[in-house]
C-alpha cells in the first residue's frame, strides 16, 4: 500500500468517531521495491538561505532579444549561417536593449523595493533575474513593462565503438570529415581539459580564443566559464571542481574525444584502445552550470543555464550540447523554450537529451528543455557491447551463445570469487513441482494473491538446496523472491529481465548473491535447460569484461518517451547510443581511472552533437532546422525488442537511429522535421487538424516523390490524409499538406508512424503522431474547489481508468506488460481559477478510509489526458526528497498559467492483486505555499535509552508529508512511525537499531516538509527545499522515568469528548497510566503502544471552567511518576 491511511479524526464525518488517540496513524514506508528505512545512518544539515520566503524568476522584457531580431537577417557569411554578435549592427542593438533594461530595472525597484536584480540576458532572451518575496509576484506581473515571468526550473544531469553505431566511422572514411573547425559547447558540470581523451596535441586556438578562465583552457578546450547558482560554494565558481565534476568530461569525450585514445581500464571496464569521439577534431567549449550542491549531487537552475546558452552564442559556438533536464513545466512559462528558439535563430544547433524517466514514469516523460520544439531531442539506444561479468553454462552440448552471458549484479555488487571457479547447479524454478503437484510460477512470487509475502511460497523445503535459483523478474518484489529462494536452500539467485536490451542491474542489495541477465539470453538459456531436465552447471565470474552482444540500436528502458506532457508534441527527434558508453571522466570520481562506463540519454545527446558537427563541416551553410531534418528524415530503425525484429514507436525512437552517411546527403529537407497533430476531441462530432510540411531540394532531390503512409499504430475511425505524390522543383521547394481526422464514431486511441517520401529506391521519412480522444471528464459537472472538501470514490460510475501525461507515475506494471495504471474509482471533478501569477497551487488527500488508495489528478482542462506534468500526478516528484516516487496523494502545478484548472479525485487498485481500492476522503487545497511547516518538540525530558520522542508539526498551507518527518541525533536519522494531521502530533519511537539517548543533554534536529515540497519541480528561490523545516532541539535524558502531556493543549478549551494523550518512558517498561480529572480517576491505559498512552474524557456533564488533568504512570519497577495539565470546559 501507500501513504498513511486510516479513518482520521479530521474525517470524523466519514464514519463514527473512534476512541481517543485513534487519529494517530501508522506511516507506511514501503511501495513495491521502494522502501524508506525508518532508521539509517546520517546527519541533517540546514541548507544555506533556508526558508527565506522569496522566489527567483526571470522577468521577460518587451524588446526581442538580439538572436530573434538579427537571426531573421542571417545570410551565408564565409559559408556559415551564424549570428555575428560582434558586428556593428549587433552592437548597436545590444546597446539599445541594455539601455531599456536599465530603465526597467529602476522602475521595478521603485515599484518593489524589496526586489533584487541579478543576471541580465540580451542575446537569447530580453530580461533579467529578479528575487522578491512571493507575495509580490502579482505586483511584478502587473508592471506594464514585464512581458512574461519565467520560473527557475531545477535541472539534473541525465546521466569506444559507439560512433560506428550512428555511421560516424563510415562517414569519416567516405569524406574525411572529423569536425575540424567546428565548436561544440558542453553546458554541463565542468570539462577536465587535462584528460587524455581531450589531448590538445596537434590543435591550435581559433582566432579570438581562448575565452573565460584561461587557466582551464587548452587548444582543444577553448572556453572555460562557470555560472554559479544560488548557494554555490567557492568551488562552484570554478569552470571545473575536481571533487564534484565528472559528467561533462564524459560528454565531451563522446562528442569530440581524440581518435585512437586508449583507456588503461577501471573498475567497470577492462583496458580498451581505439576510442574516438564522433567528431574527434572539433573544439570544445566548457560552460559549467551544475554547481548547486544538493543531497543527490549538483543541480542547475534556469537562470544559469540560460546565461550559459547566451554566452555560448556570444562566443561563436556552432553546437550546444545539454545532457541534462528536468520535469517539463508549463511551456508558456518555461524560459528555456524561448532560449532554444532564439539559439536556433542565431544559427546554433541545440542538442538536448530526452531524459531517463521512462522506467519510472512511462511515456510522456521527455523533460525540459528537450521538450522545446526547436531542440534536437535525443533518445538512448543500446551499444554493440556491455561491460559486465559473465555467466557461463558448463554443461556438455551448451550452445556457444550460452558460454558468455552478461550478468548485472544487485546493488552494484558482484558474485563471490568462488562462483567463478566452482560450478554450481542452476535450477529453473519453473521446472520444479509444488507440493500440490502444480508447476511453480517462474516469477517466484507468493500464491493466493499474496505475492509479496515471503512466508508464502510454492517451493518445497530444501528443493533448491545448494543450487542457484533461476527465475523471472516481475509481479513481486526482488526481496520476496530472494527470501523464498533462500528458504528453499538456494545459495544465489539469477533473474531474467523483463525489459529489452542489455541486462539491468538489480537496484537494491539482496540477502543472496544475485544478478540479472537479458530477456533474450534468459529465453535462450531457459530453452536449453528444458533439454537438460531444468538444470545445468554454471559458473558466474566477478571480473568485468567487454561482452560483444551485437544488439545495438535497442531503445533502452530508461529513455524517456513522448509525446510531451504539455501540448503533446512528438518527441524525441532521433536516437543514438546511450547504454554502456565508455568515455573520459575524472580520476577523482572513479578512484583512479580517467575513463568510465556510463548509461543515459546524457550519453546519447553528445553522439548527435558530434554528428551535427560533422554535418556542419560538410554543409557550413545549413541552418539548425536543416541539420535536424537531415538527421530525422534519414535515420534508420531503432528497435523495440532485444532480438531487433520490431521497430520502436516514433514516440520512443523519433525518426530513428542516426545514420550519418545518409544524413550527409539527404536529397530533400523537410520543415518541420516531424508532425505533431496533438489531440483531436470527437466527443462533440468529428474533428481534424491540418499541418503543412515544406519539402526543399537539398541537392539531387528534384523530381517526383511518391507519398505513402507507414503507420505503426492506428485506431478505429482515425485517418491521416496525404497527397499521393509531390513534385520538388530543382533548387526549389514544394508544400505537402497532411490532415489528421477523427470521425464522429471514432474510438479513442493513439495514431503514429511515418509519412514516407519515395523516389526510386530512396526513402525519406517524416514521423507523425496524434491522439483521437473522448475525454470522459467532460461529461462530469465540476464542483468548486474549496479549502477542504469531503467526498468519496465509492458512489457513482467509473469513467476514467488512466490519466496522462506522464502515463506511468506509479511505475511500470509488475510484469512490465499490461496497463500501467487502473484507476477504478467513481471520479469527482473540482474546478478552480488562477487570476494572477502564483508560485504554486495544489491539493492533497488529508485523510482517507483505511485500505483505500485515493488519488487526486491536477488537470489543465476537464480531460484525463491533460495532467499538468509530473507535478499533476499523485506521486512525490521532487528527487531531492527521501520519499521521491511514493504515491502521497498530492497533486498540483508549479508557476501555473493564469487560467482555470480542474482536479479529478479517483482511486486506484492494488498493482499485484488488481483489487479496487475506493474510499472516502478529505481533500485539502492550497495556493502560493512557499513556507515550511512549524515544528515544536514536546518531549524535552525523556528516560535515557531508547524512549519515544514526540513533536507537534503543523502546516497551514499544503499540510505535512508524514514520510518527510525525520529526527536526527548522534549521526542517526529516525523517521516518524505515527502522525496525526489534525493535531500535528508526530511520534518517533526509537528502535533497537537507533542510537540511545544518553543521560544529559543531546542535540538533535527535527525536519519536516509539506506536500508542496513533493510538487516542487521548480527552484523557487535560493533555497533548494523551501517547503522543508529544520528545527534544532535539545533532548534531556534522565536515569529514570519521564512523562509528558501531548493532548489536550495547556489552558485550552476541550471538546465534548476530549482525547487524553501522554508519553511515558522509563528505564523499565511502563505498565500503565492512570488519568485523573480534579483528583478523580476516569480511565487507565495498560496497553500503551511505543510509550504513547491515551484515554478519553466525556465533558458534557462536567461544569464549565478550569479543571486539572493528572496522568500517573507506573513502571515495571513499581515506580510511579506524574504530570499535570490545566484545561477549560467551555460552553
Coordinates of N, CA and C in Angstrom, one line a residue, residues 889-1074:
X889 N -0.6 11.0 -2.6 CA -1.9 11.6 -2.7 C -2.0 13.1 -2.8
X890 N -0.9 13.7 -3.4 CA -0.9 15.1 -3.6 C -0.6 15.5 -5.0
X891 N -1.2 16.5 -5.6 CA -1.1 16.9 -7.0 C -1.2 18.4 -7.1
X892 N -0.5 18.9 -8.1 CA -0.5 20.4 -8.2 C 0.2 20.9 -9.5
X893 N 0.6 22.1 -9.4 CA 1.3 22.8 -10.5 C 2.2 23.8 -10.0
X894 N 3.4 23.9 -10.5 CA 4.3 25.0 -10.2 C 4.3 26.1 -11.2
X895 N 4.2 27.3 -10.7 CA 4.1 28.5 -11.6 C 3.1 28.3 -12.7
X896 N 1.9 28.0 -12.4 CA 0.9 27.7 -13.4 C 0.5 28.9 -14.2
X897 N -0.1 28.7 -15.4 CA -0.6 29.8 -16.2 C -1.8 30.4 -15.4
X898 N -2.1 31.6 -15.8 CA -3.4 32.3 -15.3 C -4.5 31.7 -16.1
X899 N -5.3 30.8 -15.5 CA -6.3 30.1 -16.2 C -7.2 29.3 -15.3
X900 N -8.1 28.5 -15.8 CA -8.9 27.6 -15.0 C -8.3 26.3 -14.9
X901 N -8.3 25.6 -13.7 CA -7.8 24.3 -13.6 C -8.8 23.4 -13.0
X902 N -8.6 22.1 -13.1 CA -9.5 21.1 -12.7 C -8.7 20.0 -11.8
X903 N -9.5 19.4 -10.9 CA -8.9 18.3 -10.1 C -9.9 17.2 -10.2
X904 N -9.4 16.0 -10.6 CA -10.2 14.8 -10.6 C -9.7 13.9 -9.5
X905 N -10.6 13.5 -8.6 CA -10.2 12.6 -7.5 C -10.8 11.3 -7.9
X906 N -9.9 10.3 -7.9 CA -10.1 8.9 -8.4 C -9.5 8.0 -7.3
X907 N -9.6 6.7 -7.6 CA -8.9 5.8 -6.7 C -8.3 4.6 -7.5
X908 N -7.2 4.1 -7.0 CA -6.5 3.1 -7.8 C -6.9 1.7 -7.4
X909 N -6.0 0.7 -7.8 CA -6.2 -0.7 -7.5 C -4.8 -1.2 -7.1
X910 N -4.8 -2.3 -6.4 CA -3.6 -3.0 -6.0 C -2.8 -3.5 -7.2
X911 N -1.6 -3.0 -7.4 CA -0.8 -3.3 -8.6 C -0.5 -4.8 -8.7
X912 N -0.6 -5.6 -7.6 CA -0.3 -7.0 -7.7 C -1.5 -7.9 -7.8
X913 N -2.6 -7.5 -7.0 CA -3.8 -8.3 -7.0 C -4.9 -7.7 -7.8
X914 N -4.7 -6.5 -8.3 CA -5.7 -5.7 -9.1 C -7.0 -5.4 -8.4
X915 N -7.0 -5.6 -7.1 CA -8.2 -5.3 -6.3 C -8.5 -3.8 -6.2
X916 N -9.7 -3.4 -6.5 CA -10.1 -2.0 -6.4 C -10.0 -1.5 -5.0
X917 N -9.6 -0.2 -4.8 CA -9.4 0.4 -3.5 C -10.1 1.7 -3.4
X918 N -11.4 1.8 -3.5 CA -12.1 3.1 -3.4 C -12.3 3.4 -1.9
X919 N -12.6 4.7 -1.6 CA -12.9 5.1 -0.3 C -13.3 6.5 -0.1
X920 N -13.6 6.9 1.1 CA -14.0 8.3 1.5 C -12.7 9.1 1.7
X921 N -12.8 10.4 1.5 CA -11.6 11.2 1.7 C -11.9 12.6 2.1
X922 N -10.9 13.2 2.7 CA -10.9 14.7 2.9 C -9.8 15.3 2.0
X923 N -10.2 16.2 1.1 CA -9.3 16.9 0.2 C -8.9 18.3 0.7
X924 N -7.6 18.5 0.7 CA -7.1 19.9 1.1 C -6.6 20.6 -0.1
X925 N -6.7 21.9 -0.2 CA -6.2 22.6 -1.3 C -5.4 23.8 -0.8
X926 N -4.5 24.3 -1.6 CA -3.7 25.5 -1.3 C -3.2 26.2 -2.5
X927 N -2.8 27.5 -2.3 CA -2.3 28.3 -3.3 C -1.1 29.1 -2.7
X928 N 0.0 29.2 -3.5 CA 1.1 30.1 -3.1 C 1.7 29.7 -1.8
X929 N 2.0 28.4 -1.6 CA 2.6 27.9 -0.3 C 4.1 27.8 -0.5
X930 N 4.9 28.8 0.0 CA 6.3 28.7 0.0 C 6.9 28.7 1.4
X931 N 6.1 28.4 2.4 CA 6.5 28.4 3.8 C 6.6 27.0 4.3
X932 N 7.6 26.6 5.0 CA 7.7 25.2 5.5 C 6.8 25.0 6.8
X933 N 6.6 23.8 7.2 CA 5.8 23.5 8.4 C 6.5 24.1 9.7
X934 N 5.7 24.2 10.7 CA 6.2 24.6 12.0 C 6.4 23.4 12.9
X935 N 7.5 23.4 13.6 CA 7.9 22.2 14.5 C 8.1 22.6 15.9
X936 N 7.5 21.9 16.8 CA 7.7 22.1 18.3 C 7.9 20.8 19.0
X937 N 9.1 20.6 19.6 CA 9.3 19.4 20.4 C 8.5 19.4 21.7
X938 N 7.8 18.3 21.9 CA 7.0 18.2 23.2 C 7.8 17.4 24.3
X939 N 8.5 16.4 23.9 CA 9.2 15.6 24.9 C 10.6 16.0 25.1
X940 N 10.8 17.2 25.8 CA 12.1 17.7 26.1 C 12.9 16.8 27.1
X941 N 12.1 16.1 28.0 CA 12.7 15.3 29.0 C 12.2 13.9 28.9
X942 N 13.1 12.9 28.7 CA 12.8 11.5 28.5 C 13.7 10.6 29.3
X943 N 13.3 9.4 29.4 CA 14.2 8.4 30.1 C 15.3 8.1 29.1
X944 N 16.5 8.0 29.7 CA 17.7 7.6 28.9 C 17.5 6.3 28.3
X945 N 18.1 6.0 27.2 CA 17.9 4.8 26.5 C 17.3 5.0 25.1
X946 N 16.2 4.3 24.8 CA 15.5 4.4 23.5 C 14.1 4.7 23.8
X947 N 13.8 5.9 24.2 CA 12.4 6.3 24.5 C 11.7 6.7 23.2
X948 N 10.5 7.2 23.4 CA 9.7 7.7 22.3 C 9.8 9.3 22.3
X949 N 10.1 9.9 21.2 CA 10.2 11.3 21.1 C 8.9 11.8 20.3
X950 N 8.3 12.8 20.9 CA 7.1 13.3 20.2 C 7.2 14.8 19.9
X951 N 6.8 15.2 18.8 CA 6.8 16.6 18.4 C 5.4 17.0 17.8
X952 N 5.2 18.3 17.8 CA 4.0 18.8 17.1 C 4.4 19.5 15.8
X953 N 4.0 19.0 14.7 CA 4.4 19.5 13.4 C 3.1 19.9 12.6
X954 N 3.0 21.2 12.3 CA 1.8 21.7 11.6 C 2.1 22.5 10.4
X955 N 1.2 22.6 9.5 CA 1.4 23.4 8.3 C 0.1 24.0 7.9
X956 N 0.0 25.3 7.7 CA -1.2 26.0 7.4 C -1.5 25.9 5.9
X957 N -0.5 25.6 5.1 CA -0.7 25.6 3.6 C -1.1 24.2 3.1
X958 N -0.1 23.5 2.6 CA -0.3 22.2 1.9 C -0.6 21.1 2.9
X959 N -0.1 21.2 4.1 CA -0.2 20.1 5.0 C 1.1 19.3 5.0
X960 N 1.3 18.6 6.1 CA 2.6 17.9 6.4 C 2.6 16.5 5.6
X961 N 3.7 16.3 5.0 CA 4.0 15.0 4.4 C 4.6 14.1 5.5
X962 N 3.9 13.1 6.0 CA 4.3 12.3 7.1 C 5.7 11.6 6.8
X963 N 5.9 11.1 5.6 CA 7.1 10.4 5.3 C 8.4 11.3 5.3
X964 N 8.1 12.6 5.4 CA 9.3 13.6 5.5 C 9.7 13.8 6.9
X965 N 9.0 13.3 7.9 CA 9.3 13.6 9.3 C 10.5 12.8 9.7
X966 N 11.6 13.5 10.1 CA 12.8 12.8 10.5 C 13.4 13.5 11.8
X967 N 13.9 12.6 12.7 CA 14.6 13.1 13.8 C 16.1 12.7 13.7
X968 N 17.0 13.7 13.7 CA 18.4 13.4 13.6 C 19.1 13.7 14.9
X969 N 19.9 12.7 15.3 CA 20.7 12.9 16.5 C 21.8 11.8 16.5
X970 N 23.0 12.1 17.0 CA 24.1 11.2 17.2 C 24.3 10.4 15.9
X971 N 24.3 11.1 14.8 CA 24.6 10.6 13.4 C 23.7 9.5 13.0
X972 N 22.4 9.6 13.5 CA 21.4 8.6 13.1 C 20.2 9.4 12.7
X973 N 19.5 8.9 11.7 CA 18.2 9.5 11.2 C 17.1 8.6 11.5
X974 N 16.1 9.0 12.2 CA 14.9 8.2 12.6 C 13.7 8.8 12.0
X975 N 12.9 8.0 11.2 CA 11.6 8.5 10.7 C 10.5 8.4 11.7
X976 N 9.5 9.2 11.6 CA 8.3 9.1 12.4 C 7.6 7.8 12.1
X977 N 7.0 7.2 13.1 CA 6.2 6.0 12.9 C 4.7 6.3 12.9
X978 N 4.2 7.4 13.6 CA 2.8 7.7 13.6 C 2.7 9.2 13.4
X979 N 1.6 9.6 12.8 CA 1.3 11.1 12.7 C -0.2 11.3 12.6
X980 N -0.6 12.4 13.2 CA -2.0 12.9 13.2 C -2.1 14.2 12.5
X981 N -2.7 14.4 11.3 CA -2.7 15.7 10.7 C -3.7 16.6 11.4
X982 N -4.6 16.1 12.2 CA -5.5 17.0 12.9 C -4.7 17.8 14.0
X983 N -4.0 17.2 14.8 CA -3.3 17.8 15.9 C -1.8 18.1 15.5
X984 N -1.3 17.5 14.5 CA 0.1 17.6 14.2 C 1.1 16.8 15.0
X985 N 0.5 15.9 15.8 CA 1.4 15.0 16.6 C 2.2 14.0 15.8
X986 N 3.5 14.1 15.9 CA 4.4 13.1 15.2 C 5.1 12.3 16.3
X987 N 5.1 11.0 16.2 CA 5.7 10.1 17.2 C 6.9 9.4 16.6
X988 N 8.0 9.5 17.3 CA 9.3 8.9 16.9 C 9.7 7.9 17.9
X989 N 9.2 6.6 17.9 CA 9.7 5.6 18.8 C 11.2 5.2 18.3
X990 N 12.1 5.1 19.2 CA 13.5 4.8 18.9 C 13.7 3.3 18.9
X991 N 13.9 2.7 17.8 CA 14.0 1.2 17.8 C 15.4 0.8 18.2
X992 N 15.7 -0.5 18.2 CA 16.9 -1.1 18.7 C 18.1 -0.7 17.7
X993 N 17.8 -0.5 16.5 CA 18.8 -0.1 15.5 C 19.3 1.3 15.7
X994 N 18.6 2.1 16.5 CA 18.9 3.5 16.7 C 19.8 3.7 17.8
X995 N 20.6 4.8 17.8 CA 21.5 5.1 19.0 C 20.6 5.4 20.2
X996 N 21.2 5.2 21.4 CA 20.5 5.6 22.6 C 20.5 7.1 22.9
X997 N 19.5 7.5 23.6 CA 19.6 8.9 24.2 C 20.4 8.8 25.5
X998 N 21.5 9.4 25.6 CA 22.3 9.2 26.8 C 21.8 10.1 27.9
X999 N 22.3 9.9 29.1 CA 22.0 10.8 30.2 C 22.5 12.2 29.9
X1000 N 21.8 13.2 30.2 CA 22.3 14.6 30.0 C 21.6 15.1 28.7
X1001 N 22.3 16.2 28.2 CA 21.7 16.9 27.0 C 22.2 16.3 25.7
X1002 N 21.3 16.1 24.8 CA 21.5 15.6 23.4 C 21.0 16.7 22.4
X1003 N 21.9 17.1 21.5 CA 21.4 18.0 20.4 C 20.8 17.2 19.3
X1004 N 19.7 17.7 18.8 CA 19.0 17.0 17.7 C 18.4 18.0 16.7
X1005 N 18.0 17.5 15.6 CA 17.3 18.3 14.6 C 16.1 17.5 14.1
X1006 N 15.0 18.2 14.1 CA 13.8 17.6 13.5 C 13.5 18.3 12.2
X1007 N 13.2 17.5 11.1 CA 12.9 18.1 9.9 C 11.5 17.6 9.4
X1008 N 10.9 18.5 8.6 CA 9.6 18.1 8.1 C 9.3 18.9 6.9
X1009 N 8.6 18.3 5.9 CA 8.3 19.0 4.7 C 6.8 18.9 4.5
X1010 N 6.2 19.9 3.7 CA 4.8 19.8 3.4 C 4.6 19.2 2.0
X1011 N 3.4 18.9 1.7 CA 3.1 18.3 0.4 C 3.5 19.1 -0.8
X1012 N 3.6 20.4 -0.6 CA 4.0 21.3 -1.8 C 5.5 20.9 -2.1
X1013 N 6.3 20.6 -1.1 CA 7.7 20.3 -1.4 C 7.7 19.1 -2.4
X1014 N 6.8 18.2 -2.2 CA 6.8 17.0 -3.1 C 6.4 17.4 -4.6
X1015 N 5.9 18.6 -4.8 CA 5.5 19.0 -6.1 C 6.5 20.0 -6.7
X1016 N 7.5 20.4 -5.9 CA 8.5 21.4 -6.3 C 9.4 20.9 -7.4
X1017 N 9.0 21.0 -8.6 CA 9.9 20.7 -9.7 C 10.7 22.0 -10.1
X1018 N 10.3 23.1 -9.6 CA 11.0 24.4 -9.8 C 11.7 24.7 -8.5
X1019 N 12.9 25.4 -8.7 CA 13.6 26.0 -7.5 C 13.1 27.4 -7.4
X1020 N 12.2 27.6 -6.4 CA 11.5 28.9 -6.3 C 12.4 30.0 -5.8
X1021 N 13.5 29.7 -5.2 CA 14.4 30.8 -4.6 C 15.8 30.2 -4.5
X1022 N 16.5 30.8 -3.5 CA 17.9 30.4 -3.3 C 17.9 29.1 -2.4
X1023 N 16.8 28.7 -1.9 CA 16.6 27.5 -1.0 C 16.3 26.3 -1.9
X1024 N 17.0 25.2 -1.8 CA 16.7 24.1 -2.6 C 15.5 23.3 -2.1
X1025 N 15.2 23.5 -0.8 CA 14.0 22.9 -0.2 C 13.2 23.9 0.5
X1026 N 12.5 24.8 -0.1 CA 11.9 25.9 0.5 C 10.7 25.5 1.4
X1027 N 10.1 24.4 1.2 CA 9.0 23.9 2.0 C 9.3 22.9 3.0
X1028 N 10.6 22.8 3.4 CA 11.1 21.9 4.4 C 11.6 22.7 5.6
X1029 N 11.2 22.3 6.8 CA 11.6 22.9 8.0 C 12.7 22.1 8.7
X1030 N 13.6 22.8 9.3 CA 14.6 22.2 10.2 C 14.6 22.9 11.5
X1031 N 14.4 22.1 12.6 CA 14.3 22.7 13.9 C 15.3 22.1 14.8
X1032 N 16.4 22.8 15.2 CA 17.3 22.3 16.2 C 16.6 22.2 17.6
X1033 N 16.8 21.1 18.3 CA 16.1 20.9 19.6 C 17.1 20.3 20.5
X1034 N 16.8 20.4 21.8 CA 17.6 19.7 22.9 C 16.7 18.7 23.6
X1035 N 17.3 17.5 23.8 CA 16.6 16.4 24.5 C 17.4 16.1 25.7
X1036 N 16.8 16.0 26.9 CA 17.5 15.7 28.1 C 17.1 14.3 28.5
X1037 N 18.1 13.4 28.6 CA 17.9 12.0 29.0 C 18.1 11.9 30.5
X1038 N 17.2 11.3 31.3 CA 17.3 11.2 32.7 C 17.4 9.7 33.1
X1039 N 18.0 9.4 34.2 CA 18.2 8.0 34.6 C 17.0 7.4 35.3
X1040 N 15.8 7.8 34.9 CA 14.6 7.3 35.5 C 13.4 7.6 34.6
X1041 N 12.2 7.7 35.2 CA 11.0 7.9 34.5 C 10.8 9.3 34.0
X1042 N 10.0 9.5 33.0 CA 9.7 10.8 32.5 C 8.3 10.7 31.8
X1043 N 7.5 11.8 32.0 CA 6.1 11.8 31.5 C 5.8 13.2 30.9
X1044 N 5.2 13.2 29.7 CA 4.9 14.4 29.0 C 3.5 14.4 28.5
X1045 N 2.7 15.4 28.8 CA 1.4 15.6 28.2 C 1.5 15.9 26.7
X1046 N 0.7 15.3 25.9 CA 0.6 15.6 24.5 C -0.7 16.3 24.1
X1047 N -1.8 15.8 24.6 CA -3.1 16.4 24.4 C -4.0 16.1 25.6
X1048 N -4.9 17.1 25.9 CA -5.1 18.4 25.2 C -4.1 19.4 25.5
X1049 N -4.1 20.6 24.8 CA -3.2 21.6 25.0 C -3.4 22.3 26.3
X1050 N -2.4 22.9 26.9 CA -2.5 23.6 28.2 C -3.4 24.8 28.1
X1051 N -4.3 24.9 29.0 CA -5.2 26.1 29.2 C -6.1 26.3 28.0
X1052 N -6.4 25.3 27.2 CA -7.3 25.4 26.1 C -8.6 24.7 26.4
X1053 N -9.7 25.2 25.6 CA -11.0 24.5 25.8 C -10.9 23.1 25.1
X1054 N -11.6 22.2 25.8 CA -11.7 20.8 25.3 C -13.0 20.5 24.7
X1055 N -13.0 19.5 23.8 CA -14.3 19.1 23.1 C -15.2 18.3 24.1
X1056 N -16.4 18.0 23.6 CA -17.3 17.2 24.4 C -16.7 15.9 24.8
X1057 N -16.0 15.3 23.9 CA -15.2 14.1 24.2 C -13.7 14.4 23.9
X1058 N -13.0 14.6 25.0 CA -11.6 15.0 24.9 C -10.6 13.8 24.9
X1059 N -9.7 13.8 23.9 CA -8.7 12.8 23.8 C -7.6 13.2 24.8
X1060 N -7.2 12.3 25.7 CA -6.1 12.5 26.7 C -4.9 11.6 26.2
X1061 N -3.8 12.3 25.9 CA -2.7 11.5 25.4 C -1.4 12.0 26.1
X1062 N -0.6 11.0 26.6 CA 0.7 11.3 27.2 C 1.7 10.4 26.6
X1063 N 3.0 10.8 26.8 CA 4.1 9.9 26.5 C 4.8 9.6 27.8
X1064 N 5.0 8.4 28.1 CA 5.6 7.9 29.4 C 6.7 7.0 29.1
X1065 N 7.9 7.3 29.6 CA 9.1 6.5 29.4 C 9.8 6.3 30.7
X1066 N 10.6 5.2 30.8 CA 11.3 4.9 32.0 C 12.4 3.9 31.6
X1067 N 13.3 3.7 32.5 CA 14.4 2.7 32.3 C 13.9 1.3 32.3
X1068 N 12.7 1.1 32.8 CA 12.0 -0.1 32.8 C 10.6 0.1 32.1
X1069 N 10.0 -1.0 31.7 CA 8.8 -0.9 30.9 C 7.7 -0.2 31.7
X1070 N 7.0 0.7 31.1 CA 5.8 1.4 31.7 C 4.6 0.5 31.6
X1071 N 4.0 0.1 32.8 CA 2.9 -0.9 32.8 C 1.6 -0.2 32.5
X1072 N 1.4 1.0 33.1 CA 0.1 1.6 33.0 C 0.2 3.1 33.2
X1073 N -0.8 3.8 32.7 CA -1.0 5.2 33.0 C -2.5 5.4 33.4
X1074 N -2.6 6.0 34.6 CA -4.0 6.4 35.1 C -4.2 7.9 34.7

